[in-house]
Short mmCIF file of C-alpha atoms in Angstrom, two decimals:
data_model
loop_
_atom_site.label_atom_id
_atom_site.label_comp_id
_atom_site.label_asym_id
_atom_site.label_seq_id
_atom_site.Cartn_x
_atom_site.Cartn_y
_atom_site.Cartn_z
CA MET E 22 37.01 65.53 101.42
CA LEU E 23 40.08 63.95 100.09
CA THR E 24 38.27 63.24 96.61
CA ALA E 25 37.09 66.84 96.40
CA ALA E 26 40.77 68.11 96.85
CA VAL E 27 42.25 66.01 93.99
CA PRO E 28 41.18 68.23 91.08
CA GLN E 29 42.80 71.20 92.98
CA LEU E 30 46.03 69.28 93.55
CA LEU E 31 46.09 68.56 89.81
CA ARG E 32 45.59 72.14 88.87
CA VAL E 33 48.65 73.12 91.13
CA ALA E 34 50.62 70.41 89.78
CA GLN E 35 50.15 71.79 86.22
CA VAL E 36 50.81 75.50 87.14
CA LEU E 37 53.73 74.87 89.53
CA PRO E 38 56.24 73.91 86.75
CA GLN E 39 55.39 77.10 84.69
CA ALA E 40 55.86 79.35 87.75
CA LEU E 41 59.20 77.83 88.72
CA SER E 42 60.32 78.33 85.05
CA THR E 43 59.32 81.98 85.22
CA VAL E 44 61.15 82.58 88.53
CA ALA E 45 64.26 80.94 87.07
CA CYS E 46 64.30 82.95 84.09
CA MET E 47 63.83 86.21 86.05
CA HIS E 48 66.83 85.20 88.42
CA THR E 49 68.94 84.41 85.21
CA SER E 50 68.10 87.70 83.65
CA ALA E 51 69.04 89.45 86.99
CA GLN E 52 72.33 88.02 87.05
CA VAL E 53 73.05 88.86 83.37
CA SER E 54 72.00 92.40 83.90
CA GLN E 55 73.90 93.01 86.98
CA PRO E 56 77.47 92.91 85.46
CA VAL E 57 76.14 94.94 82.48
CA ALA E 58 74.80 97.77 84.95
CA LYS E 59 78.19 97.68 86.80
CA ALA E 60 80.07 98.04 83.56
CA ALA E 61 77.70 100.94 82.51
CA GLU E 62 78.64 102.64 85.95
CA ALA E 63 82.38 102.16 85.64
CA LYS E 64 84.47 105.27 85.17
CA PRO E 65 87.15 105.59 82.46
CA ALA E 66 90.73 105.19 83.57
CA VAL E 67 92.54 108.23 84.65
CA PHE E 68 96.22 107.68 85.19
CA LYS E 69 98.10 110.22 87.31
CA GLU E 70 101.93 110.10 88.28
CA PHE E 71 102.94 109.90 91.85
CA GLN E 72 106.71 110.53 92.65
CA ILE E 73 107.50 108.76 95.83
CA TYR E 74 110.81 109.04 97.84
CA ARG E 75 112.65 105.85 98.10
CA TRP E 76 115.68 104.84 100.24
CA SER E 77 116.61 101.57 101.82
CA PRO E 78 119.41 101.00 104.29
CA ASP E 79 119.99 97.62 102.73
CA ALA E 80 120.70 99.00 99.32
CA ALA E 81 123.75 100.88 98.16
CA ALA E 82 121.71 103.33 95.97
CA GLN E 83 121.27 106.89 96.72
CA PRO E 84 117.79 108.14 97.78
CA LYS E 85 115.71 109.00 94.76
CA TYR E 86 112.13 109.78 93.70
CA GLU E 87 110.49 106.68 91.94
CA SER E 88 107.57 107.36 89.58
CA PHE E 89 104.12 105.41 89.77
CA LYS E 90 101.17 105.58 87.44
CA VAL E 91 97.89 104.95 89.26
CA ASP E 92 94.33 105.05 87.96
CA ILE E 93 92.84 107.51 90.49
CA ASN E 94 89.32 106.37 89.38
CA SER E 95 89.95 102.81 90.67
CA CYS E 96 90.98 103.72 94.27
CA GLY E 97 89.91 105.95 97.17
CA PRO E 98 90.31 109.75 97.29
CA MET E 99 92.98 110.07 99.73
CA MET E 100 96.77 109.95 99.45
CA LEU E 101 96.81 106.85 101.80
CA ASP E 102 94.56 104.97 99.39
CA VAL E 103 96.98 105.79 96.48
CA LEU E 104 100.01 104.63 98.57
CA LEU E 105 98.33 101.38 99.68
CA LYS E 106 97.36 100.67 96.00
CA ILE E 107 100.86 101.11 94.97
CA LYS E 108 102.17 98.82 97.75
CA ASP E 109 99.40 96.14 96.97
CA GLU E 110 99.71 96.14 93.12
CA GLN E 111 102.77 97.45 91.98
CA ASP E 112 105.76 97.45 94.73
CA GLN E 113 105.36 95.57 97.96
CA SER E 114 108.53 96.73 99.28
CA LEU E 115 107.33 100.40 99.73
CA ALA E 116 107.55 101.23 103.51
CA LEU E 117 105.13 103.46 105.18
CA ARG E 118 103.29 103.91 108.47
CA ARG E 119 99.55 103.81 108.76
CA SER E 120 96.87 102.65 111.21
CA CYS E 121 93.62 104.35 111.87
CA ARG E 122 92.81 105.81 108.43
CA GLU E 123 90.78 108.47 110.25
CA GLY E 124 93.16 111.09 111.39
CA ILE E 125 93.33 109.94 114.85
CA CYS E 126 96.59 108.00 115.34
CA GLY E 127 98.97 110.36 113.42
CA SER E 128 100.95 107.45 112.06
CA CYS E 129 100.76 108.31 108.44
CA ALA E 130 102.17 111.78 108.61
CA MET E 131 104.54 112.66 105.70
CA ASN E 132 105.25 115.57 103.28
CA ILE E 133 102.79 115.65 100.50
CA ASP E 134 103.20 118.16 97.61
CA GLY E 135 105.48 120.20 99.79
CA GLN E 136 103.02 120.22 102.69
CA ASN E 137 103.31 118.16 105.85
CA ASN E 138 100.06 116.48 106.31
CA LEU E 139 98.34 113.12 107.15
CA ALA E 140 98.11 110.84 104.07
CA CYS E 141 94.62 109.72 105.28
CA LEU E 142 93.36 113.14 105.34
CA SER E 143 95.07 114.45 102.21
CA LYS E 144 92.77 114.38 99.09
CA VAL E 145 94.73 113.72 95.89
CA ASN E 146 94.83 116.32 93.36
CA ARG E 147 93.01 114.80 90.44
CA ASP E 148 94.49 116.75 87.82
CA PRO E 149 96.40 114.13 85.96
CA SER E 150 98.71 116.62 84.29
CA LYS E 151 100.33 117.52 87.61
CA PRO E 152 102.47 114.79 89.34
CA SER E 153 102.12 114.56 93.11
CA ARG E 154 105.29 114.18 95.17
CA VAL E 155 105.46 112.34 98.58
CA ALA E 156 108.39 112.42 100.83
CA PRO E 157 109.12 111.62 104.43
CA LEU E 158 108.67 114.22 107.10
CA PRO E 159 111.53 116.77 106.44
CA HIS E 160 114.78 116.89 108.54
CA MET E 161 114.33 113.61 110.15
CA PHE E 162 116.45 110.65 110.00
CA VAL E 163 114.86 108.30 107.39
CA ILE E 164 114.59 104.44 108.41
CA LYS E 165 113.24 103.50 104.99
CA ASP E 166 111.33 105.11 102.24
CA LEU E 167 108.55 107.25 104.00
CA VAL E 168 109.24 105.91 107.52
CA VAL E 169 111.32 108.31 109.80
CA ASP E 170 112.95 107.81 113.20
CA MET E 171 110.77 109.38 115.83
CA SER E 172 112.82 108.43 118.90
CA ASN E 173 114.18 111.83 119.59
CA PHE E 174 110.62 113.30 119.13
CA TYR E 175 109.08 110.91 121.72
CA ALA E 176 112.02 111.20 124.20
CA GLN E 177 111.41 115.06 124.14
CA TYR E 178 107.71 114.35 124.78
CA LYS E 179 108.56 112.16 127.59
CA SER E 180 110.85 114.83 129.15
CA ILE E 181 107.80 117.12 129.94
CA LYS E 182 106.21 114.47 132.06
CA PRO E 183 102.76 114.45 130.12
CA PHE E 184 100.70 113.00 132.82
CA LEU E 185 98.79 114.43 135.99
CA GLN E 186 101.07 115.05 138.99
CA LYS E 187 99.70 115.45 142.37
CA LYS E 188 101.65 116.38 145.62
CA GLY E 189 101.19 114.16 148.40
CA ALA E 190 99.82 111.32 146.48
CA SER E 191 102.31 108.95 147.43
CA ALA E 192 102.05 109.62 151.27
CA ASP E 193 98.22 109.15 150.97
CA PRO E 194 97.56 106.16 148.68
CA SER E 195 93.87 106.47 149.19
CA ALA E 196 94.06 109.99 147.52
CA GLU E 197 94.72 108.33 144.19
CA LYS E 198 91.36 106.69 144.27
CA LYS E 199 89.50 109.96 144.72
CA GLU E 200 87.89 111.95 141.90
CA ILE E 201 89.63 115.11 141.25
CA PHE E 202 86.98 117.69 140.56
CA GLN E 203 87.37 120.58 137.76
CA SER E 204 85.09 123.33 136.94
CA LYS E 205 83.72 123.58 133.34
CA GLU E 206 85.56 126.88 132.73
CA SER E 207 88.94 125.19 133.77
CA ARG E 208 88.13 122.13 131.59
CA ALA E 209 87.32 124.54 128.51
CA LYS E 210 90.99 125.77 128.75
CA LEU E 211 92.22 122.29 127.59
CA ASP E 212 90.26 122.63 124.35
CA GLY E 213 92.59 122.99 121.28
CA LEU E 214 95.31 121.31 123.34
CA TYR E 215 94.39 117.72 124.32
CA GLU E 216 93.55 116.97 120.73
CA CYS E 217 96.93 116.81 119.49
CA ILE E 218 97.77 113.30 118.16
CA LEU E 219 101.75 113.67 118.11
CA CYS E 220 101.95 113.28 114.42
CA ALA E 221 105.02 115.72 114.41
CA CYS E 222 103.60 117.57 111.21
CA CYS E 223 104.20 120.94 113.16
CA SER E 224 107.44 120.31 114.49
CA THR E 225 109.01 119.02 111.21
CA SER E 226 107.79 122.02 109.49
CA CYS E 227 109.52 124.47 111.83
CA PRO E 228 112.83 125.77 110.86
CA SER E 229 114.07 126.19 114.43
CA TYR E 230 113.31 122.61 115.02
CA TRP E 231 115.23 121.61 111.90
CA TRP E 232 118.36 123.18 113.11
CA ASN E 233 118.03 122.68 116.84
CA GLN E 234 115.98 119.65 117.52
CA ASP E 235 118.54 118.31 119.73
CA LYS E 236 117.73 121.13 122.34
CA TYR E 237 114.65 122.91 121.06
CA LEU E 238 111.53 120.91 122.20
CA GLY E 239 109.47 121.92 119.14
CA PRO E 240 105.84 123.10 118.62
CA ALA E 241 104.05 119.71 119.28
CA VAL E 242 105.89 118.92 122.75
CA LEU E 243 105.51 122.61 123.68
CA LEU E 244 101.78 122.43 123.03
CA ALA E 245 101.55 119.32 125.13
CA ALA E 246 103.66 120.94 127.90
CA TYR E 247 101.03 124.00 128.05
CA ARG E 248 98.37 121.56 128.17
CA TRP E 249 99.65 120.49 131.51
CA VAL E 250 100.80 123.80 132.66
CA ILE E 251 97.19 125.10 132.39
CA ASP E 252 95.47 122.12 133.88
CA SER E 253 93.93 123.13 137.20
CA ARG E 254 94.27 119.64 138.66
CA ASP E 255 97.97 119.55 138.39
CA ASP E 256 100.14 120.51 141.40
CA PHE E 257 103.55 120.78 139.63
CA THR E 258 102.81 123.82 137.74
CA ALA E 259 105.83 125.81 138.82
CA GLU E 260 108.17 122.87 138.41
CA ARG E 261 107.01 122.44 134.80
CA LEU E 262 107.49 126.13 134.00
CA ALA E 263 110.99 126.01 135.60
CA HIS E 264 111.78 122.95 133.41
CA LEU E 265 110.81 125.04 130.23
CA ASP E 266 112.68 128.17 131.30
CA ASP E 267 115.67 127.62 128.94
CA ALA E 268 117.14 129.57 126.00
CA TYR E 269 116.77 126.48 123.71
CA LYS E 270 113.92 124.39 125.12
CA LEU E 271 111.29 127.17 124.69
CA TYR E 272 112.80 130.36 123.48
CA ARG E 273 114.15 129.13 120.29
CA CYS E 274 110.74 129.58 118.86
CA LYS E 275 110.81 132.67 116.52
CA THR E 276 107.08 132.64 115.94
CA ILE E 277 107.44 131.79 112.18
CA MET E 278 104.02 130.15 112.72
CA ASN E 279 104.55 127.26 110.06
CA CYS E 280 103.41 125.11 112.92
CA SER E 281 99.90 126.49 113.15
CA GLN E 282 99.53 126.56 109.40
CA THR E 283 100.29 122.88 108.90
CA CYS E 284 98.62 121.26 111.73
CA PRO E 285 96.13 118.73 110.30
CA LYS E 286 93.94 118.81 113.35
CA GLY E 287 93.64 122.65 113.08
CA LEU E 288 95.39 123.31 116.38
CA ASN E 289 97.50 126.37 117.12
CA PRO E 290 100.81 125.47 118.67
CA GLY E 291 102.17 128.98 118.05
CA LYS E 292 99.50 130.40 120.41
CA ALA E 293 100.37 127.82 123.14
CA ILE E 294 104.06 128.57 122.83
CA ALA E 295 103.17 132.32 123.38
CA LYS E 296 101.08 131.49 126.42
CA LEU E 297 104.00 129.45 127.87
CA LYS E 298 106.29 132.55 127.42
CA GLN E 299 103.74 134.78 129.08
CA SER E 300 103.27 132.33 132.04
CA LEU E 301 107.00 132.34 132.61
CA HIS E 302 107.09 135.97 132.67
CA LYS E 303 104.21 136.34 134.92
CA GLY E 304 105.13 133.31 137.12
CA SER E 305 101.74 131.62 136.93
CA PRO E 306 99.68 130.05 134.06
CA VAL E 307 98.14 132.58 131.58
#
């Protein structure tokens, strides 16, 4: 049997080097053609000017807009992509906030071409003849460049006690472990309220908040306040309404409605504020 297999083994030995040579040539040609294909698919450079607000507390210079030229064909389509490309490739000292890149965290809120928006959701205007201007949220204290101080905004949010409150929970600790039921109809009332990500785009677009943010709570916080006033599981509705019954906290709203126009999540803070006013007038949630 071994003697009969020898001719076959000899034929395999003759053919194998040729086959290996053919495979090597194919692999080499694929490696050569791949960069050529990529080069053929590469888009021509399109440079657009971006004017970025710059200020640092460590420098004596006054705030200014600094111009950067970016090839918008070599980066992502959103303004956050452009800012990160500038920071990575041109000026690492550029300061900005960002986290999720998906319009969830609200970190990258800023003023883009005159409109408050999230940089991760704001598409770049691809017209290279029109410079884009990026600034921090208006009428906020600037920490550096595009980073603003949110301390007052968060303190106002904390003041409305944005959590579920139950009466008698401390007297009966076991009650805290029980499920609190809610009907589908009551749950549906929270839609359009709980989705707020506290980016402050709406509040910093409101003229009433610009001039009275030490007293007026602003659209974002009032939207959150209404979310808890209308929640059927909460037992402190009357106390929440009494806390808001103030000439400045709530009634400084003049229904300019900038808040509803600028919200990147498509919410309607103006409507929530109107519902709060109606609830106070009626004495119960509307």
